[in-house]
Amino acid sequence: MANRLNNRAPVIVGVGEITDRQNDPMEAMEPLDLLQTAAARAADDAGIDVCGVDLLHVVNVMSWPYRDIPASLVQRTGMSPRSTSYGGIGGEMPLTHLHAVARAIARGESEIAMVCGAEAFAAVNAAARAGLELPWTTKDENRAKVTRLTDVLSAHTLEHGLNVPLRIYPFYENACQMAWGQTPREGCAESAQIWSDLSHVAARNPYAWLQRVHGASEIAEPSAANRLVAWPYTKLMIAQPGVNQGCALIVMSYARARALEIPENRMIFIRGGATAWEPRDILARDHYHGSVAMNAVLAAATKMSDKRSNGFDMVELYSCFPTVPKMARRSLYLSSSTPLTVTGGLTFFGAPLSNYMSHAAAAMVRSLRGGSGEAGLLYGQGEIVTKHHALVLSRTPPHDVDGLAREDQSTQDAADAARGPLPPIDPGYRGPAEIETYTVVYDRESKPEFGVVIAKARSGARLLARIPGSNRHEIEILTALDRSAVGLQGSVIQGEDTLGEWVMA
């Protein structure tokens, strides 16, 4: 293994995590504290001094706005990096950062790098409910003004109440169920079983926020503790960001790791990765029963594995909502019995905003070190089935480190070539149409607040239409368990406001 080519191969040699379960928010650790602790634990895991880090990447922190959190972390830890990088919002961002430092190491620009992130929304939310002012680092309100999802969606999308992910991902869920030949009942059962399996993994993970096994029926069936949020998802099927968690990973060149006498069975190689995007506005998609960007990224990542069948011994498929791992599982041709996480998923492990995949990378490193397999896939996703990134970890080095150094990680050309034509959008359309996909949004008492359909006119133009929660007939059709509403006919009429209203034929 020790040859000139492999000396610059990037290896993960240290992982550190922390979950702060402090009940009193005034005693809770702020994100900077979590970062510092995770960094120290990663250094201990690698058996090195954190001061040797020459490249620092910090995943965007949303729960507390700092003026310059990389500089604050450097000051606290004694690191002296030649370069730092901060930011990026989305579930794929830890993989983007890890991929970037791996390429920097392969190019000889860094010898020891750290990627880290942390969130403390559990403490922030608890303090807000109690009317308490946290005794943390002074906020920088200018940093609080970051790009939000509402900045990338069209006004037409937003005026229909589609302003948060949990109201939009169900469009993919319901379209996929129809494309896969499932009834809504069957689709919900698949989601519930996958989520129950995630909870089993979380129950064994010492860093998971919820360490209890949840049965499939408990997840699928609405209850006082598990209300419907957006059809067909219950609360136990969505990411839970109210956590206090931090993670850090140390990556270095193979040559430096050998010089520091790090045991080879502690080294996990970054073989490479791939990325691609869908159009950012949800209405500018060719369809909702899959993602060509996801398919291109996962196909490229599979080629990086040495395994001849099934590609990987372990996978971590992003799990903000059930449709994501369900689509990815099918894209990878995985059997229904294949475990889809080594971490526990964003509901049960927790969803520290953009930083979940850092924890997933740490869990994958531990699994590979433990001999559970030779190769693992990390797949993350940002925004709404928009930004896709995959990273391949292995106990064996990449065949071509020079290729990793110069690779174009984008598979955008492949995604764009596979993308079908985009239908024109007709915001003012009134008349007959066919449902392409749909959802129903619920209030906190699990009562229908409103429904939304994405439909197509006979001309092929795409449109949005609302359904008032009081329209019992239409709501019952959309939420029927034994027949999907995809493909049903209806009409858009003028509603009481400026929006079109959907009525069934």
PDB file of C-alpha atoms in Angstrom, residues 176-183 186:
ATOM      1  CA  CYS A 176     -43.694   7.681  -6.379  1.00  0.00           C
ATOM      2  CA  GLN A 177     -46.338   5.460  -4.813  1.00  0.00           C
ATOM      3  CA  MET A 178     -48.376   5.645  -8.018  1.00  0.00           C
ATOM      4  CA  ALA A 179     -45.327   5.057 -10.249  1.00  0.00           C
ATOM      5  CA  TRP A 180     -44.306   2.036  -8.162  1.00  0.00           C
ATOM      6  CA  GLY A 181     -47.770   0.497  -8.331  1.00  0.00           C
ATOM      7  CA  GLN A 182     -48.484   1.022  -4.638  1.00  0.00           C
ATOM      8  CA  THR A 183     -51.671   2.080  -2.956  1.00  0.00           C
ATOM      9  CA  GLU A 186     -48.909   0.053   0.913  1.00  0.00           C
TER      10      GLU A 186
END
